[in-house]
Amino acid sequence: MKKHIAVIGTGYWGKNLVRNFHALGALRTLCDVDAHVLQSMVDQYPGVQAVSALSDVLADQAVKGVAIATPAVSHADTVRAALLAGKDVYVEKPLCLSEHEGEEITTLAGDRNRVLMVGHLLWHHPAVLKLKELIQGGELGRIQYIYSNRLNLGKLRREENVLWSFAPHDVSVILGLLDEMPESIQAQGGNYLHQRIADTTVSLLNFASGVRAHIFVSWLHPFKEQKLIVVGDQKMAVFDDTVPWGEKLLLYPHRVKWSGSVPVANKADAEKVEVAEEEPLRAECQHFLECMRTRSTPRTDGEEGLRVLKVLNACQEALGRQGMVFLGATSTKRPEYHVHDSAVVDDGVAIGVGSKIWHFSHILKGSKIGRNCIVGQNVMIGPDVTIGDTCKIQNNVSIYKGVTLEDGVFCGPSCVFTNVNTPRAEIERKDEFLPTRVRCGVTIGANATIVCGVDLGEYSTIGAGAVVTKDVPAFALVAGVPARRIGWVSRTGDRLGADLVCPRTGTRYVEIARDRLEELTDDRTARRPRKATKSSVPSP
């Protein structure tokens, strides 16, 4: 794996990010203003770059993503600077302190096509993911009440109160388990060590569905407790993160039955729920790297972080006024895909989960776009065009009826697809459209023209400005007007030399005919290029 991650802030929590990104083989740079802390990290991880200035990290083109573990008050400015520098961003909770700034940096990440992920760690805990699965499957019945205790002695802070230090995790989990925002919030707290900093808080969340929840956090507690309890009308679940792994998630099939008008509790023994043992932080770091690689939406993206931020601010307001704060009930279910306000999507269009449609683009009726696609600015697709998964279509591209893109196709800026061979403005030739198929993994350079009726073989590369008038073999590199093969490329897009070995992966290829290349598998047999596969494009 490439070493392309910088960790900004290597102190109390940042050191854990350093450990995990280093173990995953992705750590390139450490950044901290404390020279002693930085030197300690360098001693522990020799060979990793160390800098004290954020500007040095942002100027390094080899750094593709940053993990920010600085004080919360600095999050907004640091995230904004990283996004503007073209970096993907993981930021520790909370996203920032201001809702306005949270909305700004979330929008900026979308506009720049950057990954923005918030470190809500529990959504990478196998027990929490299993609990979500049980709730969605109806195992607990109708959810009635949730309460969470996050208690300990220390670590005492002065830059934020215990609400902002401890509660973001619990707010994130409760909102995610219920897929709902609270209608109203009440809160109270106690300031014992500093007259302006709360050391204990209790927040009460009221939901339109009838569910109630409370969150109790304190850093003045005699022992550590991290417990989340979900009460359903069929079963009750307890997630305790301080006990051995096999006991972290328990189900209690307690039931309340009625004898006349009197409720009677029928208790039952706890049932252990088996969950895979995995370090949540390692899983979280892996998830960030995977989102960077696939350009998919993180489980806890900027929108999720913004919802948590709104609840935290409402809790803080309720603390200050000692009264109820009203938010209005809204669902927390994120849209399955993103469409910019200026884009137009016709009725009868299917768009896959995680895809993004950007400024001034138009998706015409009957078109299908797969998962995790990026459609740039001023793009027109359709009607009745099929786009596979993880395709990237750059600005100013029109993809007309008859064109099919399989998975993983890259269309460079202003490349052109035709749909008839001899167009005349005054002659209607819609019945002469010829099909064009772009196979899996193809890259089409900027301003290239693809004349209709051709087949672009899988993992081929079309040079910028080329005019393709006939079928292109798999793995071929073509250029010119008209386009001719000038070499071969590997599955990763690297040009092959005379030895036909990929310089990036070491994979070997064999030329079995003048215009036919095949990839060698581990057993030294040639792997024939795949035929077109059915994409996971949803039906309209």
PDB file of C-alpha atoms in Angstrom, residues 78-186:
ATOM      1  CA  THR A  78      -7.677  22.637   9.515  1.00  0.00           C
ATOM      2  CA  VAL A  79     -10.294  20.649   7.598  1.00  0.00           C
ATOM      3  CA  ARG A  80     -10.998  23.597   5.293  1.00  0.00           C
ATOM      4  CA  ALA A  81      -7.298  24.087   4.522  1.00  0.00           C
ATOM      5  CA  ALA A  82      -6.826  20.383   3.783  1.00  0.00           C
ATOM      6  CA  LEU A  83      -9.843  20.228   1.459  1.00  0.00           C
ATOM      7  CA  LEU A  84      -8.685  23.328  -0.424  1.00  0.00           C
ATOM      8  CA  ALA A  85      -5.285  21.651  -0.837  1.00  0.00           C
ATOM      9  CA  GLY A  86      -6.998  18.687  -2.508  1.00  0.00           C
ATOM     10  CA  LYS A  87      -6.623  16.229   0.373  1.00  0.00           C
ATOM     11  CA  ASP A  88      -9.153  13.657   1.581  1.00  0.00           C
ATOM     12  CA  VAL A  89      -9.886  14.259   5.260  1.00  0.00           C
ATOM     13  CA  TYR A  90     -10.522  12.158   8.342  1.00  0.00           C
ATOM     14  CA  VAL A  91     -11.224  14.386  11.354  1.00  0.00           C
ATOM     15  CA  GLU A  92     -11.684  13.266  14.924  1.00  0.00           C
ATOM     16  CA  LYS A  93     -15.013  14.038  16.578  1.00  0.00           C
ATOM     17  CA  PRO A  94     -16.630  16.470  16.649  1.00  0.00           C
ATOM     18  CA  LEU A  95     -16.649  17.637  13.027  1.00  0.00           C
ATOM     19  CA  CYS A  96     -16.173  21.187  14.375  1.00  0.00           C
ATOM     20  CA  LEU A  97     -17.896  23.455  16.888  1.00  0.00           C
ATOM     21  CA  SER A  98     -19.985  25.732  14.634  1.00  0.00           C
ATOM     22  CA  GLU A  99     -22.922  24.473  12.587  1.00  0.00           C
ATOM     23  CA  HIS A 100     -22.295  27.186  10.014  1.00  0.00           C
ATOM     24  CA  GLU A 101     -18.681  26.084   9.583  1.00  0.00           C
ATOM     25  CA  GLY A 102     -19.792  22.434   9.567  1.00  0.00           C
ATOM     26  CA  GLU A 103     -22.166  23.114   6.683  1.00  0.00           C
ATOM     27  CA  GLU A 104     -19.462  25.075   4.886  1.00  0.00           C
ATOM     28  CA  ILE A 105     -16.782  22.381   5.028  1.00  0.00           C
ATOM     29  CA  THR A 106     -19.282  19.615   4.224  1.00  0.00           C
ATOM     30  CA  THR A 107     -20.357  21.516   1.096  1.00  0.00           C
ATOM     31  CA  LEU A 108     -16.718  22.220   0.238  1.00  0.00           C
ATOM     32  CA  ALA A 109     -15.877  18.501   0.413  1.00  0.00           C
ATOM     33  CA  GLY A 110     -18.713  17.751  -1.988  1.00  0.00           C
ATOM     34  CA  ASP A 111     -17.771  20.518  -4.392  1.00  0.00           C
ATOM     35  CA  ARG A 112     -14.142  19.366  -4.439  1.00  0.00           C
ATOM     36  CA  ASN A 113     -15.048  15.655  -4.726  1.00  0.00           C
ATOM     37  CA  ARG A 114     -13.078  14.961  -1.564  1.00  0.00           C
ATOM     38  CA  VAL A 115     -13.720  12.324   1.081  1.00  0.00           C
ATOM     39  CA  LEU A 116     -14.726  13.855   4.427  1.00  0.00           C
ATOM     40  CA  MET A 117     -15.018  11.382   7.288  1.00  0.00           C
ATOM     41  CA  VAL A 118     -15.697  12.079  10.972  1.00  0.00           C
ATOM     42  CA  GLY A 119     -14.140   9.870  13.647  1.00  0.00           C
ATOM     43  CA  HIS A 120     -17.279   8.507  15.282  1.00  0.00           C
ATOM     44  CA  LEU A 121     -15.466   5.382  16.383  1.00  0.00           C
ATOM     45  CA  LEU A 122     -18.395   3.289  17.595  1.00  0.00           C
ATOM     46  CA  TRP A 123     -19.751   2.917  14.054  1.00  0.00           C
ATOM     47  CA  HIS A 124     -16.725   0.713  13.424  1.00  0.00           C
ATOM     48  CA  HIS A 125     -17.282  -1.416  16.533  1.00  0.00           C
ATOM     49  CA  PRO A 126     -18.548  -4.895  15.560  1.00  0.00           C
ATOM     50  CA  ALA A 127     -20.942  -4.938  18.547  1.00  0.00           C
ATOM     51  CA  VAL A 128     -22.608  -1.658  17.531  1.00  0.00           C
ATOM     52  CA  LEU A 129     -22.910  -2.790  13.925  1.00  0.00           C
ATOM     53  CA  LYS A 130     -24.492  -6.027  15.122  1.00  0.00           C
ATOM     54  CA  LEU A 131     -26.876  -4.089  17.379  1.00  0.00           C
ATOM     55  CA  LYS A 132     -27.957  -1.982  14.412  1.00  0.00           C
ATOM     56  CA  GLU A 133     -28.552  -5.171  12.439  1.00  0.00           C
ATOM     57  CA  LEU A 134     -30.686  -6.640  15.251  1.00  0.00           C
ATOM     58  CA  ILE A 135     -32.794  -3.487  15.511  1.00  0.00           C
ATOM     59  CA  GLN A 136     -33.330  -3.296  11.762  1.00  0.00           C
ATOM     60  CA  GLY A 137     -34.295  -6.979  11.730  1.00  0.00           C
ATOM     61  CA  GLY A 138     -36.948  -6.434  14.384  1.00  0.00           C
ATOM     62  CA  GLU A 139     -35.209  -8.627  16.969  1.00  0.00           C
ATOM     63  CA  LEU A 140     -35.896  -6.142  19.778  1.00  0.00           C
ATOM     64  CA  GLY A 141     -39.376  -5.236  18.575  1.00  0.00           C
ATOM     65  CA  ARG A 142     -40.500  -1.620  18.788  1.00  0.00           C
ATOM     66  CA  ILE A 143     -37.775   0.528  20.356  1.00  0.00           C
ATOM     67  CA  GLN A 144     -39.041   2.389  23.399  1.00  0.00           C
ATOM     68  CA  TYR A 145     -36.068   3.820  25.270  1.00  0.00           C
ATOM     69  CA  ILE A 146     -32.287   4.186  24.935  1.00  0.00           C
ATOM     70  CA  TYR A 147     -29.851   5.348  27.537  1.00  0.00           C
ATOM     71  CA  SER A 148     -26.095   5.700  27.480  1.00  0.00           C
ATOM     72  CA  ASN A 149     -23.539   6.181  30.253  1.00  0.00           C
ATOM     73  CA  ARG A 150     -19.989   7.291  29.422  1.00  0.00           C
ATOM     74  CA  LEU A 151     -18.268   7.836  32.755  1.00  0.00           C
ATOM     75  CA  ASN A 152     -14.687   7.924  34.023  1.00  0.00           C
ATOM     76  CA  LEU A 153     -12.239   9.796  36.238  1.00  0.00           C
ATOM     77  CA  GLY A 154     -10.398  12.116  33.758  1.00  0.00           C
ATOM     78  CA  LYS A 155      -9.081  12.988  31.286  1.00  0.00           C
ATOM     79  CA  LEU A 156      -9.987  16.507  32.464  1.00  0.00           C
ATOM     80  CA  ARG A 157      -9.997  19.119  29.715  1.00  0.00           C
ATOM     81  CA  ARG A 158      -9.975  22.878  29.585  1.00  0.00           C
ATOM     82  CA  GLU A 159     -10.601  23.504  25.879  1.00  0.00           C
ATOM     83  CA  GLU A 160     -14.031  21.782  25.920  1.00  0.00           C
ATOM     84  CA  ASN A 161     -16.562  20.532  28.466  1.00  0.00           C
ATOM     85  CA  VAL A 162     -17.473  16.907  29.094  1.00  0.00           C
ATOM     86  CA  LEU A 163     -20.465  17.113  26.756  1.00  0.00           C
ATOM     87  CA  TRP A 164     -18.255  17.891  23.759  1.00  0.00           C
ATOM     88  CA  SER A 165     -15.510  15.534  24.885  1.00  0.00           C
ATOM     89  CA  PHE A 166     -17.533  12.408  25.705  1.00  0.00           C
ATOM     90  CA  ALA A 167     -21.049  12.667  24.236  1.00  0.00           C
ATOM     91  CA  PRO A 168     -20.418  12.838  20.441  1.00  0.00           C
ATOM     92  CA  HIS A 169     -19.962   9.053  20.311  1.00  0.00           C
ATOM     93  CA  ASP A 170     -23.265   8.396  22.056  1.00  0.00           C
ATOM     94  CA  VAL A 171     -25.192  10.994  20.071  1.00  0.00           C
ATOM     95  CA  SER A 172     -23.865   9.488  16.842  1.00  0.00           C
ATOM     96  CA  VAL A 173     -24.870   5.946  17.814  1.00  0.00           C
ATOM     97  CA  ILE A 174     -28.345   6.872  19.041  1.00  0.00           C
ATOM     98  CA  LEU A 175     -29.153   8.878  15.916  1.00  0.00           C
ATOM     99  CA  GLY A 176     -27.874   6.054  13.735  1.00  0.00           C
ATOM    100  CA  LEU A 177     -29.747   3.310  15.579  1.00  0.00           C
ATOM    101  CA  LEU A 178     -33.021   5.211  15.304  1.00  0.00           C
ATOM    102  CA  ASP A 179     -32.492   6.815  11.863  1.00  0.00           C
ATOM    103  CA  GLU A 180     -34.150   9.878  13.346  1.00  0.00           C
ATOM    104  CA  MET A 181     -33.345  13.325  14.712  1.00  0.00           C
ATOM    105  CA  PRO A 182     -34.850  14.377  18.055  1.00  0.00           C
ATOM    106  CA  GLU A 183     -37.757  16.820  18.176  1.00  0.00           C
ATOM    107  CA  SER A 184     -36.634  18.400  21.422  1.00  0.00           C
ATOM    108  CA  ILE A 185     -33.771  18.245  23.913  1.00  0.00           C
ATOM    109  CA  GLN A 186     -33.410  18.990  27.617  1.00  0.00           C
TER     110      GLN A 186
END
